Amino acid sequence: MESWSVEQVCNWLKQRNLGELVPKFREEEVSGAALLALNDRMVQQLVKKIGHQAVLMDLIKKYQQQKSGLESLTYCCETASQKFPEVISGKNLKSFFARHKILQWTSSYVLPDFPYDVKCILAEKKCPDHSMRIRIIEFLQADMTKYLEGSLYPNSQQYNIVVNALLQAYPFLDEDGNGFLLWKRALKDRFKYIRRPIEDDEQVLRNKCKFGHRRGQSRKSSFAENKLDDVQGQVEEKPAHLKGSSMDLHIKWLNQEYMKTQRSWEEVDNRMNVTIEIRRKMISDKAPLKDILRLFPFLRCPYQLFREFQLLTHMDIHKKTVEILEIYSENILSLYVVRHNPINIMLQENLKQHTEEDVLKYMKMTAACLLLPEVFGDDSSLFAAVNEEVKAVTPVLEVKNPFDVNSCEFALYIEREELAQLDDCTMALAALVAAFHVFDIPFPKRIHRTLNFLESLVFEVRSPASLP
């Protein structure tokens, strides 16, 4: 930062939502070196708004703290490299610095000072309504971005740190034990919403390209318009008995709403309720899955998949799956039949690298989930493809790096096409069971014992199937 020009400082301000300060900084010719030399009095003369003064001083302070910490770390590395040159070198040094940065972020994080109205609700230990939840999430997102020095890509561990801090400070926000996943999902969605309209940030562009956004579209608006045209064209291809009916209007609205960044979820729920009869008829008539998803794309959202399951069965599949894995994970991992399984060996190796209780619990639940087919002597390739290509046509999970808290990925596939991306093993297992019921797909013979066991526990039958 010391070597930055005035223009680089101005770009840095824009990235941190301080664009109003740019003209003044240009006028006063504030370079990177001058920025770091500013004291409280200079900032007050340069910046009029108190809020901007506080943010700017905090950013400068954080950079100086990080710089001093990095200098001391570099000294330690240089000393260590003299004693152990084969350890602190090349790629190891890079990962060493990355690990230090995460630890520094973790140890320094504290919850933000919420606005007065939010404080009042939290002090009264009242469960916040929808609008208050949004305000809490907005403040957490802004605070995380500040800690991340303007980055809009927190990793999974950093999301966990913030949500854990929130629930430890305000335990009543952990609704029936499911609060962690709900708040983490909301926080992730907020970052996605902030990133979507940004077109000129290098990191955002790089990640958009990495995760398969359409190339050759310089403007997001043109991309959205093209997609909306595609959807409208698809809606016109509906079966003849739908054209011109009120169902046609509902389906068209659902397709258009699916393409929006901010969705009216209450209205989505209402229209999915209204259209459930025609949807169930298409499924019972064995309509092609691609046609069903073309007309009802919200079935790709885990929330709507779980909701459809609940409308059919009156059971909360996600909540039941969490309970099942919490109860059975230790028993599954203690069975002799899984002792030498590659998944269990991978788990044991990764358990040695962590001490955090919630991370260990997460890893054990993930392993128990993936080992279920092994316990029942079923074909695991029809259950989950772990770090492999999906080959099954029936519903199956794709799992990548299952025990890496920063890069694990879960997805549900049907007919070798990705239906939905999922947050963790509990959501993935719930989505797998729900998909068989929602799309009326029979259990394959080579996996039916595992799925029957899960089904008996979900529906709380009197004599549930038991572990062998």
Tab-separated table of C-alpha atoms in Angstrom:
chain	number	residue	atom	x	y	z
A	1	MET	CA	0.000	0.000	0.000
A	2	GLU	CA	2.904	2.358	0.673
A	3	SER	CA	3.796	2.421	-3.027
A	4	TRP	CA	0.262	3.131	-4.265
A	5	SER	CA	-0.425	6.127	-6.490
A	6	VAL	CA	-3.286	8.547	-5.860
A	7	GLU	CA	-5.404	6.734	-8.463
A	8	GLN	CA	-4.827	3.346	-6.795
A	9	VAL	CA	-5.912	4.818	-3.459
A	10	CYS	CA	-9.091	6.133	-5.150
A	11	ASN	CA	-9.858	2.699	-6.594
A	12	TRP	CA	-9.301	1.165	-3.150
A	13	LEU	CA	-11.833	3.628	-1.669
A	14	LYS	CA	-14.434	2.724	-4.327
A	15	GLN	CA	-14.097	-0.987	-3.563
A	16	ARG	CA	-14.843	-0.274	0.102
A	17	ASN	CA	-17.983	1.808	-0.573
A	18	LEU	CA	-16.143	5.064	0.167
A	19	GLY	CA	-16.496	6.505	-3.339
A	20	GLU	CA	-17.742	9.856	-1.954
A	21	LEU	CA	-14.242	10.538	-0.653
A	22	VAL	CA	-12.529	10.163	-4.052
A	23	PRO	CA	-12.763	13.840	-5.228
A	24	LYS	CA	-11.291	15.125	-1.942
A	25	PHE	CA	-8.486	12.553	-1.962
A	26	ARG	CA	-7.602	13.493	-5.548
A	27	GLU	CA	-7.634	17.184	-4.677
A	28	GLU	CA	-5.336	16.645	-1.693
A	29	GLU	CA	-3.145	14.167	-3.660
A	30	VAL	CA	-3.359	11.424	-1.021
A	31	SER	CA	-1.074	8.576	-2.116
A	32	GLY	CA	-0.619	5.238	-0.357
A	33	ALA	CA	2.214	6.529	1.838
A	34	ALA	CA	0.182	9.636	2.753
A	35	LEU	CA	-2.863	7.485	3.562
A	36	LEU	CA	-0.931	5.410	6.095
A	37	ALA	CA	0.510	8.585	7.654
A	38	LEU	CA	-2.924	10.122	8.357
A	39	ASN	CA	-3.765	10.749	12.010
A	40	ASP	CA	-7.162	11.405	13.625
A	41	ARG	CA	-7.020	15.170	13.117
A	42	MET	CA	-6.065	14.881	9.429
A	43	VAL	CA	-8.892	12.424	8.805
A	44	GLN	CA	-11.396	14.810	10.435
A	45	GLN	CA	-10.265	17.623	8.135
A	46	LEU	CA	-10.272	15.398	5.068
A	47	VAL	CA	-13.540	13.495	5.677
A	48	LYS	CA	-16.745	15.226	6.804
A	49	LYS	CA	-19.033	12.304	7.721
A	50	ILE	CA	-18.333	10.659	11.066
A	51	GLY	CA	-19.260	7.228	9.717
A	52	HIS	CA	-16.718	7.509	6.906
A	53	GLN	CA	-14.082	8.748	9.372
A	54	ALA	CA	-14.615	5.668	11.570
A	55	VAL	CA	-14.481	3.219	8.651
A	56	LEU	CA	-11.377	4.827	7.139
A	57	MET	CA	-9.462	4.914	10.431
A	58	ASP	CA	-10.442	1.324	11.151
A	59	LEU	CA	-9.193	0.152	7.732
A	60	ILE	CA	-5.873	1.988	8.179
A	61	LYS	CA	-5.466	0.587	11.701
A	62	LYS	CA	-6.214	-2.980	10.553
A	63	TYR	CA	-3.682	-2.696	7.707
A	64	GLN	CA	-0.976	-1.398	10.054
A	65	GLN	CA	-1.674	-4.207	12.565
A	66	GLN	CA	-1.564	-6.810	9.834
A	67	LYS	CA	1.646	-5.324	8.435
A	68	SER	CA	3.395	-5.420	11.821
A	69	GLY	CA	2.178	-8.995	12.365
A	70	LEU	CA	3.366	-10.015	8.910
A	71	GLU	CA	6.782	-8.465	9.505
A	72	SER	CA	7.201	-10.435	12.737
A	73	LEU	CA	5.999	-13.585	10.962
A	74	THR	CA	8.497	-13.015	8.132
A	75	TYR	CA	11.295	-12.703	10.698
A	76	CYS	CA	10.179	-15.988	12.281
A	77	CYS	CA	10.095	-17.665	8.863
A	78	GLU	CA	13.563	-16.401	8.001
A	79	THR	CA	14.893	-17.707	11.322
A	80	ALA	CA	13.129	-21.030	10.857
A	81	SER	CA	14.315	-21.374	7.261
A	82	GLN	CA	17.921	-21.095	8.472
A	83	LYS	CA	17.372	-24.000	10.896
A	84	PHE	CA	14.934	-26.050	8.774
A	85	PRO	CA	15.442	-25.089	5.122
A	86	GLU	CA	13.619	-28.162	3.845
A	87	VAL	CA	10.405	-27.296	5.756
A	88	ILE	CA	9.924	-23.546	5.261
A	89	SER	CA	10.292	-23.208	1.509
A	90	GLY	CA	8.329	-22.807	-1.714
A	91	LYS	CA	4.739	-24.001	-1.504
A	92	ASN	CA	4.992	-24.698	2.246
A	93	LEU	CA	5.817	-21.038	2.901
A	94	LYS	CA	2.778	-19.926	0.923
A	95	SER	CA	0.441	-22.182	2.892
A	96	PHE	CA	2.145	-21.113	6.119
A	97	PHE	CA	1.327	-17.453	5.421
A	98	ALA	CA	-2.237	-18.306	4.380
A	99	ARG	CA	-2.802	-20.255	7.588
A	100	HIS	CA	-1.414	-17.371	9.656
A	101	LYS	CA	-3.798	-14.938	7.994
A	102	ILE	CA	-6.817	-17.124	8.801
A	103	LEU	CA	-5.716	-17.546	12.425
A	104	GLN	CA	-5.183	-13.789	12.758
A	105	TRP	CA	-8.680	-13.132	11.348
A	106	THR	CA	-10.192	-15.727	13.703
A	107	SER	CA	-8.558	-14.423	16.852
A	108	SER	CA	-9.430	-10.788	16.126
A	109	TYR	CA	-13.106	-11.164	15.164
A	110	VAL	CA	-15.789	-9.634	17.395
A	111	LEU	CA	-19.435	-9.000	16.550
A	112	PRO	CA	-20.263	-5.517	15.201
A	113	ASP	CA	-22.052	-2.870	17.242
A	114	PHE	CA	-25.621	-3.366	16.011
A	115	PRO	CA	-28.024	-0.397	15.582
A	116	TYR	CA	-30.227	0.631	18.493
A	117	ASP	CA	-33.431	-1.063	17.249
A	118	VAL	CA	-31.586	-4.355	16.668
A	119	LYS	CA	-30.000	-4.114	20.134
A	120	CYS	CA	-33.440	-3.674	21.697
A	121	ILE	CA	-34.815	-6.807	20.035
A	122	LEU	CA	-31.744	-8.828	20.987
A	123	ALA	CA	-31.763	-7.502	24.563
A	124	GLU	CA	-35.392	-8.614	24.959
A	125	LYS	CA	-34.439	-12.062	23.603
A	126	LYS	CA	-37.189	-11.827	21.018
A	127	CYS	CA	-37.018	-13.925	17.880
A	128	PRO	CA	-36.496	-11.322	15.102
A	129	ASP	CA	-38.972	-11.031	12.239
A	130	HIS	CA	-37.966	-11.214	8.570
A	131	SER	CA	-37.016	-7.539	8.169
A	132	MET	CA	-34.963	-7.574	11.393
A	133	ARG	CA	-33.150	-10.725	10.257
A	134	ILE	CA	-32.197	-8.940	7.047
A	135	ARG	CA	-30.809	-5.988	9.024
A	136	ILE	CA	-28.697	-8.314	11.206
A	137	ILE	CA	-27.366	-10.143	8.147
A	138	GLU	CA	-26.562	-6.852	6.385
A	139	PHE	CA	-24.480	-5.671	9.341
A	140	LEU	CA	-22.678	-9.023	9.621
A	141	GLN	CA	-21.883	-8.982	5.888
A	142	ALA	CA	-20.549	-5.413	6.025
A	143	ASP	CA	-18.494	-6.276	9.099
A	144	MET	CA	-17.019	-9.420	7.506
A	145	THR	CA	-16.088	-7.445	4.393
A	146	LYS	CA	-14.253	-4.970	6.618
A	147	TYR	CA	-12.307	-7.764	8.327
A	148	LEU	CA	-11.554	-9.298	4.927
A	149	GLU	CA	-10.171	-5.962	3.670
A	150	GLY	CA	-12.886	-5.561	1.043
A	151	SER	CA	-12.953	-9.161	-0.209
A	152	LEU	CA	-16.423	-10.525	-1.030
A	153	TYR	CA	-15.367	-14.188	-0.880
A	154	PRO	CA	-15.221	-15.476	2.723
A	155	ASN	CA	-14.304	-19.134	3.099
A	156	SER	CA	-16.411	-21.706	4.936
A	157	GLN	CA	-14.378	-21.416	8.143
A	158	GLN	CA	-14.896	-17.643	8.266
A	159	TYR	CA	-18.668	-18.050	7.807
A	160	ASN	CA	-18.608	-20.579	10.678
A	161	ILE	CA	-16.666	-18.182	12.929
A	162	VAL	CA	-19.153	-15.333	12.443
A	163	VAL	CA	-22.296	-17.458	12.829
A	164	ASN	CA	-20.880	-19.189	15.925
A	165	ALA	CA	-20.042	-15.777	17.442
A	166	LEU	CA	-23.629	-14.635	16.799
A	167	LEU	CA	-25.236	-17.734	18.330
A	168	GLN	CA	-22.894	-17.759	21.331
A	169	ALA	CA	-23.752	-14.129	22.083
A	170	TYR	CA	-27.489	-14.668	21.457
A	171	PRO	CA	-28.331	-18.388	22.004
A	172	PHE	CA	-32.075	-17.815	21.483
A	173	LEU	CA	-31.366	-17.243	17.760
A	174	ASP	CA	-30.500	-20.948	17.436
A	175	GLU	CA	-34.027	-22.066	16.554
A	176	ASP	CA	-34.522	-25.667	17.666
A	177	GLY	CA	-30.870	-26.404	16.946
A	178	ASN	CA	-31.186	-25.478	13.249
A	179	GLY	CA	-30.195	-21.827	13.617
A	180	PHE	CA	-26.596	-22.315	12.563
A	181	LEU	CA	-27.455	-23.561	9.070
A	182	LEU	CA	-30.194	-20.945	8.567
A	183	TRP	CA	-27.999	-17.984	9.544
A	184	LYS	CA	-25.035	-19.304	7.556
A	185	ARG	CA	-27.214	-19.778	4.467
A	186	ALA	CA	-28.637	-16.249	4.830
A	187	LEU	CA	-25.140	-14.781	5.206
A	188	LYS	CA	-23.905	-16.628	2.113
A	189	ASP	CA	-26.909	-15.412	0.128
A	190	ARG	CA	-26.200	-11.829	1.196
A	191	PHE	CA	-22.641	-12.039	-0.151
A	192	LYS	CA	-23.972	-13.519	-3.407
A	193	TYR	CA	-26.457	-10.647	-3.689
A	194	ILE	CA	-23.673	-8.081	-3.154
A	195	ARG	CA	-21.422	-9.754	-5.735
A	196	ARG	CA	-23.975	-10.147	-8.535
A	197	PRO	CA	-24.076	-6.521	-9.841
A	198	ILE	CA	-20.285	-6.033	-9.611
A	199	GLU	CA	-18.678	-6.210	-13.046
A	200	ASP	CA	-15.313	-4.493	-12.691
A	201	ASP	CA	-13.823	-6.128	-9.613
A	202	GLU	CA	-10.978	-8.451	-10.585
A	203	GLN	CA	-11.691	-11.071	-7.909
A	204	VAL	CA	-15.421	-11.205	-8.732
A	205	LEU	CA	-14.728	-11.584	-12.463
A	206	ARG	CA	-12.157	-14.296	-11.792
A	207	ASN	CA	-14.565	-16.301	-9.651
A	208	LYS	CA	-17.457	-15.826	-12.083
A	209	CYS	CA	-15.285	-17.293	-14.811
A	210	LYS	CA	-14.134	-20.106	-12.500
A	211	PHE	CA	-17.674	-21.192	-11.609
A	212	GLY	CA	-18.990	-21.285	-15.162
A	213	HIS	CA	-20.730	-17.966	-15.774
A	214	ARG	CA	-21.366	-17.488	-19.478
A	215	ARG	CA	-18.345	-16.091	-21.295
A	216	GLY	CA	-18.607	-13.365	-23.894
A	217	GLN	CA	-21.252	-11.413	-21.982
A	218	SER	CA	-19.678	-8.172	-20.861
A	219	ARG	CA	-22.878	-6.865	-19.279
A	220	LYS	CA	-24.876	-8.810	-16.707
A	221	SER	CA	-28.085	-7.147	-17.906
A	222	SER	CA	-27.701	-8.669	-21.386
A	223	PHE	CA	-27.079	-12.091	-19.799
A	224	ALA	CA	-30.248	-11.766	-17.697
A	225	GLU	CA	-32.277	-10.563	-20.708
A	226	ASN	CA	-31.119	-13.522	-22.822
A	227	LYS	CA	-31.954	-15.983	-20.046
A	228	LEU	CA	-35.381	-14.395	-19.551
A	229	ASP	CA	-36.060	-14.659	-23.293
A	230	ASP	CA	-35.054	-18.344	-23.151
A	231	VAL	CA	-37.421	-18.953	-20.223
A	232	GLN	CA	-40.313	-17.170	-21.915
A	233	GLY	CA	-39.711	-19.280	-25.017
A	234	GLN	CA	-39.687	-22.436	-22.936
A	235	VAL	CA	-42.922	-21.531	-21.139
A	236	GLU	CA	-44.677	-21.200	-24.510
A	237	GLU	CA	-43.767	-24.841	-25.235
A	238	LYS	CA	-45.975	-26.164	-22.417
A	239	PRO	CA	-48.551	-28.899	-23.044
A	240	ALA	CA	-51.655	-27.669	-24.868
A	241	HIS	CA	-53.967	-28.095	-21.868
A	242	LEU	CA	-51.942	-25.471	-19.954
A	243	LYS	CA	-51.973	-22.734	-22.585
A	244	GLY	CA	-54.290	-19.809	-21.865
A	245	SER	CA	-55.189	-21.128	-18.411
A	246	SER	CA	-54.575	-19.572	-15.000
A	247	MET	CA	-51.947	-22.294	-14.468
A	248	ASP	CA	-50.109	-20.885	-17.457
A	249	LEU	CA	-49.855	-17.501	-15.729
A	250	HIS	CA	-48.578	-19.066	-12.497
A	251	ILE	CA	-45.956	-21.143	-14.325
A	252	LYS	CA	-44.808	-18.149	-16.369
A	253	TRP	CA	-44.488	-16.065	-13.188
A	254	LEU	CA	-42.485	-18.818	-11.452
A	255	ASN	CA	-40.069	-19.049	-14.373
A	256	GLN	CA	-39.535	-15.299	-14.480
A	257	GLU	CA	-39.151	-15.068	-10.693
A	258	TYR	CA	-36.556	-17.860	-10.761
A	259	MET	CA	-34.267	-15.658	-12.877
A	260	LYS	CA	-34.357	-12.751	-10.416
A	261	THR	CA	-31.632	-11.971	-7.893
A	262	GLN	CA	-34.097	-11.131	-5.105
A	263	ARG	CA	-37.079	-13.442	-5.031
A	264	SER	CA	-40.432	-13.055	-3.341
A	265	TRP	CA	-40.303	-16.361	-1.473
A	266	GLU	CA	-43.737	-15.959	0.111
A	267	GLU	CA	-45.332	-15.552	-3.327
A	268	VAL	CA	-43.211	-18.443	-4.671
A	269	ASP	CA	-44.617	-20.664	-1.887
A	270	ASN	CA	-48.191	-19.593	-2.723
A	271	ARG	CA	-47.833	-20.274	-6.446
A	272	MET	CA	-46.094	-23.596	-5.866
A	273	ASN	CA	-49.082	-24.538	-3.679
A	274	VAL	CA	-51.523	-23.557	-6.425
A	275	THR	CA	-49.678	-25.545	-9.104
A	276	ILE	CA	-48.982	-28.695	-7.071
A	277	GLU	CA	-51.882	-30.645	-8.609
A	278	ILE	CA	-50.688	-30.265	-12.209
A	279	ARG	CA	-47.103	-30.890	-11.089
A	280	ARG	CA	-48.001	-34.118	-9.306
A	281	LYS	CA	-50.042	-35.257	-12.324
A	282	MET	CA	-47.049	-34.714	-14.618
A	283	ILE	CA	-44.835	-36.708	-12.245
A	284	SER	CA	-47.341	-39.556	-11.840
A	285	ASP	CA	-47.744	-39.673	-15.656
A	286	LYS	CA	-43.952	-40.145	-15.901
A	287	ALA	CA	-43.326	-36.877	-17.757
A	288	PRO	CA	-39.610	-36.358	-18.576
A	289	LEU	CA	-37.748	-34.836	-15.658
A	290	LYS	CA	-36.307	-32.050	-17.837
A	291	ASP	CA	-39.881	-30.968	-18.749
A	292	ILE	CA	-40.930	-30.886	-15.090
A	293	LEU	CA	-37.887	-28.804	-14.121
A	294	ARG	CA	-38.382	-26.532	-17.129
A	295	LEU	CA	-41.883	-25.647	-15.950
A	296	PHE	CA	-41.089	-25.688	-12.214
A	297	PRO	CA	-37.421	-24.616	-11.862
A	298	PHE	CA	-37.798	-23.889	-8.136
A	299	LEU	CA	-37.633	-27.648	-7.520
A	300	ARG	CA	-33.900	-27.146	-8.065
A	301	CYS	CA	-33.767	-25.133	-4.816
A	302	PRO	CA	-33.185	-27.377	-1.760
A	303	TYR	CA	-35.682	-25.320	0.265
A	304	GLN	CA	-38.472	-25.947	-2.275
A	305	LEU	CA	-37.509	-29.613	-2.671
A	306	PHE	CA	-37.825	-30.058	1.114
A	307	ARG	CA	-41.072	-28.085	1.121
A	308	GLU	CA	-42.546	-30.268	-1.651
A	309	PHE	CA	-41.636	-33.331	0.409
A	310	GLN	CA	-43.349	-31.803	3.445
A	311	LEU	CA	-46.506	-31.032	1.442
A	312	LEU	CA	-46.644	-34.694	0.393
A	313	THR	CA	-45.707	-36.333	3.708
A	314	HIS	CA	-46.156	-33.676	6.444
A	315	MET	CA	-42.577	-34.397	7.555
A	316	ASP	CA	-39.637	-31.955	7.880
A	317	ILE	CA	-37.024	-34.020	6.040
A	318	HIS	CA	-34.049	-31.751	6.803
A	319	LYS	CA	-34.754	-31.614	10.531
A	320	LYS	CA	-35.218	-35.397	10.684
A	321	THR	CA	-31.962	-36.007	8.791
A	322	VAL	CA	-30.000	-33.858	11.227
A	323	GLU	CA	-31.469	-35.873	14.123
A	324	ILE	CA	-30.673	-39.197	12.409
A	325	LEU	CA	-27.014	-38.365	11.772
A	326	GLU	CA	-26.518	-36.942	15.274
A	327	ILE	CA	-27.951	-40.122	16.852
A	328	TYR	CA	-26.369	-42.745	14.601
A	329	SER	CA	-23.031	-41.287	13.472
A	330	GLU	CA	-20.996	-42.615	16.439
A	331	ASN	CA	-22.608	-46.070	16.170
A	332	ILE	CA	-21.896	-46.273	12.436
A	333	LEU	CA	-18.255	-45.256	12.844
A	334	SER	CA	-17.719	-47.851	15.591
A	335	LEU	CA	-18.834	-50.804	13.416
A	336	TYR	CA	-16.132	-53.276	12.418
A	337	VAL	CA	-17.395	-53.443	8.821
A	338	VAL	CA	-16.338	-49.817	8.141
A	339	ARG	CA	-13.017	-49.910	9.983
A	340	HIS	CA	-10.865	-50.346	6.871
A	341	ASN	CA	-13.091	-48.414	4.478
A	342	PRO	CA	-11.210	-45.624	2.584
A	343	ILE	CA	-13.768	-43.062	3.819
A	344	ASN	CA	-13.098	-43.994	7.462
A	345	ILE	CA	-9.325	-43.949	6.902
A	346	MET	CA	-9.620	-40.496	5.324
A	347	LEU	CA	-11.716	-39.364	8.300
A	348	GLN	CA	-9.163	-40.559	10.872
A	349	GLU	CA	-6.352	-38.739	9.062
A	350	ASN	CA	-8.313	-35.488	8.976
A	351	LEU	CA	-9.470	-35.722	12.613
A	352	LYS	CA	-5.837	-35.451	13.703
A	353	GLN	CA	-5.531	-32.034	12.038
A	354	HIS	CA	-8.379	-30.337	13.937
A	355	THR	CA	-9.347	-29.736	17.535
A	356	GLU	CA	-12.514	-27.600	17.190
A	357	GLU	CA	-15.489	-29.567	18.516
A	358	ASP	CA	-17.958	-28.432	15.842
A	359	VAL	CA	-15.508	-29.295	13.019
A	360	LEU	CA	-14.919	-32.787	14.456
A	361	LYS	CA	-18.664	-33.353	14.798
A	362	TYR	CA	-19.224	-32.185	11.212
A	363	MET	CA	-16.538	-34.556	9.890
A	364	LYS	CA	-17.955	-37.555	11.780
A	365	MET	CA	-21.487	-36.877	10.532
A	366	THR	CA	-20.187	-36.576	6.963
A	367	ALA	CA	-18.314	-39.883	7.247
A	368	ALA	CA	-21.338	-41.639	8.787
A	369	CYS	CA	-23.499	-40.396	5.919
A	370	LEU	CA	-21.094	-41.666	3.240
A	371	LEU	CA	-20.519	-45.020	4.996
A	372	LEU	CA	-24.207	-46.003	5.252
A	373	PRO	CA	-24.232	-48.161	2.063
A	374	GLU	CA	-21.133	-50.013	3.321
A	375	VAL	CA	-22.921	-50.818	6.587
A	376	PHE	CA	-25.868	-52.413	4.718
A	377	GLY	CA	-23.739	-54.085	2.037
A	378	ASP	CA	-25.235	-51.890	-0.693
A	379	ASP	CA	-23.675	-50.399	-3.828
A	380	SER	CA	-22.152	-47.093	-2.690
A	381	SER	CA	-21.876	-45.818	-6.306
A	382	LEU	CA	-25.691	-45.503	-6.333
A	383	PHE	CA	-25.528	-43.398	-3.156
A	384	ALA	CA	-22.588	-40.981	-3.533
A	385	ALA	CA	-19.724	-40.392	-5.936
A	386	VAL	CA	-16.845	-39.220	-3.708
A	387	ASN	CA	-14.215	-37.317	-5.720
A	388	GLU	CA	-15.446	-39.223	-8.792
A	389	GLU	CA	-17.651	-38.660	-11.811
A	390	VAL	CA	-21.374	-39.366	-11.324
A	391	LYS	CA	-22.447	-42.438	-13.330
A	392	ALA	CA	-25.820	-43.380	-11.780
A	393	VAL	CA	-29.063	-42.280	-13.478
A	394	THR	CA	-31.133	-42.395	-10.284
A	395	PRO	CA	-30.744	-39.665	-7.617
A	396	VAL	CA	-27.162	-39.703	-6.310
A	397	LEU	CA	-24.836	-37.333	-4.455
A	398	GLU	CA	-21.640	-35.875	-5.848
A	399	VAL	CA	-19.160	-35.167	-3.026
A	400	LYS	CA	-15.798	-33.430	-3.396
A	401	ASN	CA	-13.212	-33.046	-0.614
A	402	PRO	CA	-15.692	-34.224	2.065
A	403	PHE	CA	-13.428	-33.489	5.055
A	404	ASP	CA	-11.922	-30.173	3.916
A	405	VAL	CA	-13.980	-27.509	5.700
A	406	ASN	CA	-12.815	-24.860	3.221
A	407	SER	CA	-13.378	-26.648	-0.090
A	408	CYS	CA	-15.934	-29.430	0.453
A	409	GLU	CA	-18.753	-29.533	-2.101
A	410	PHE	CA	-22.050	-31.431	-2.169
A	411	ALA	CA	-24.451	-31.672	-5.103
A	412	LEU	CA	-27.524	-33.737	-5.993
A	413	TYR	CA	-27.606	-35.354	-9.446
A	414	ILE	CA	-30.545	-36.950	-11.281
A	415	GLU	CA	-30.121	-38.523	-14.713
A	416	ARG	CA	-26.443	-37.476	-14.578
A	417	GLU	CA	-27.448	-33.792	-14.471
A	418	GLU	CA	-26.860	-31.536	-11.464
A	419	LEU	CA	-30.135	-30.654	-9.768
A	420	ALA	CA	-28.900	-28.595	-6.809
A	421	GLN	CA	-25.814	-27.598	-4.851
A	422	LEU	CA	-25.994	-28.265	-1.111
A	423	ASP	CA	-24.307	-26.858	1.982
A	424	ASP	CA	-23.316	-29.951	3.952
A	425	CYS	CA	-23.860	-33.674	4.435
A	426	THR	CA	-27.167	-33.344	6.321
A	427	MET	CA	-28.712	-31.194	3.601
A	428	ALA	CA	-27.289	-33.518	0.947
A	429	LEU	CA	-28.698	-36.668	2.568
A	430	ALA	CA	-32.082	-34.986	3.077
A	431	ALA	CA	-32.150	-33.881	-0.569
A	432	LEU	CA	-31.300	-37.416	-1.750
A	433	VAL	CA	-34.174	-39.013	0.183
A	434	ALA	CA	-36.568	-36.192	-0.774
A	435	ALA	CA	-35.728	-36.500	-4.492
A	436	PHE	CA	-36.855	-40.147	-4.662
A	437	HIS	CA	-40.241	-39.203	-3.164
A	438	VAL	CA	-40.828	-35.873	-4.885
A	439	PHE	CA	-40.041	-37.232	-8.367
A	440	ASP	CA	-41.641	-40.637	-7.641
A	441	ILE	CA	-38.493	-42.640	-8.435
A	442	PRO	CA	-38.354	-46.247	-7.125
A	443	PHE	CA	-35.412	-47.208	-4.916
A	444	PRO	CA	-32.784	-49.145	-6.908
A	445	LYS	CA	-32.399	-52.736	-5.648
A	446	ARG	CA	-28.680	-52.352	-5.004
A	447	ILE	CA	-29.254	-49.466	-2.559
A	448	HIS	CA	-32.741	-50.223	-1.207
A	449	ARG	CA	-31.609	-51.434	2.260
A	450	THR	CA	-29.856	-48.133	2.984
A	451	LEU	CA	-32.760	-46.034	1.720
A	452	ASN	CA	-35.349	-48.181	3.554
A	453	PHE	CA	-33.408	-47.642	6.791
A	454	LEU	CA	-33.432	-43.854	6.288
A	455	GLU	CA	-37.078	-43.853	5.240
A	456	SER	CA	-38.168	-45.820	8.319
A	457	LEU	CA	-36.442	-43.275	10.578
A	458	VAL	CA	-37.801	-40.247	8.701
A	459	PHE	CA	-41.384	-41.512	8.879
A	460	GLU	CA	-40.945	-42.796	12.450
A	461	VAL	CA	-42.406	-46.244	11.752
A	462	ARG	CA	-43.114	-48.355	14.842
A	463	SER	CA	-40.539	-51.011	13.987
A	464	PRO	CA	-37.819	-49.072	12.176
A	465	ALA	CA	-35.114	-50.811	10.232
A	466	SER	CA	-31.993	-51.125	12.355
A	467	LEU	CA	-28.264	-51.150	11.773
A	468	PRO	CA	-26.868	-54.670	11.102
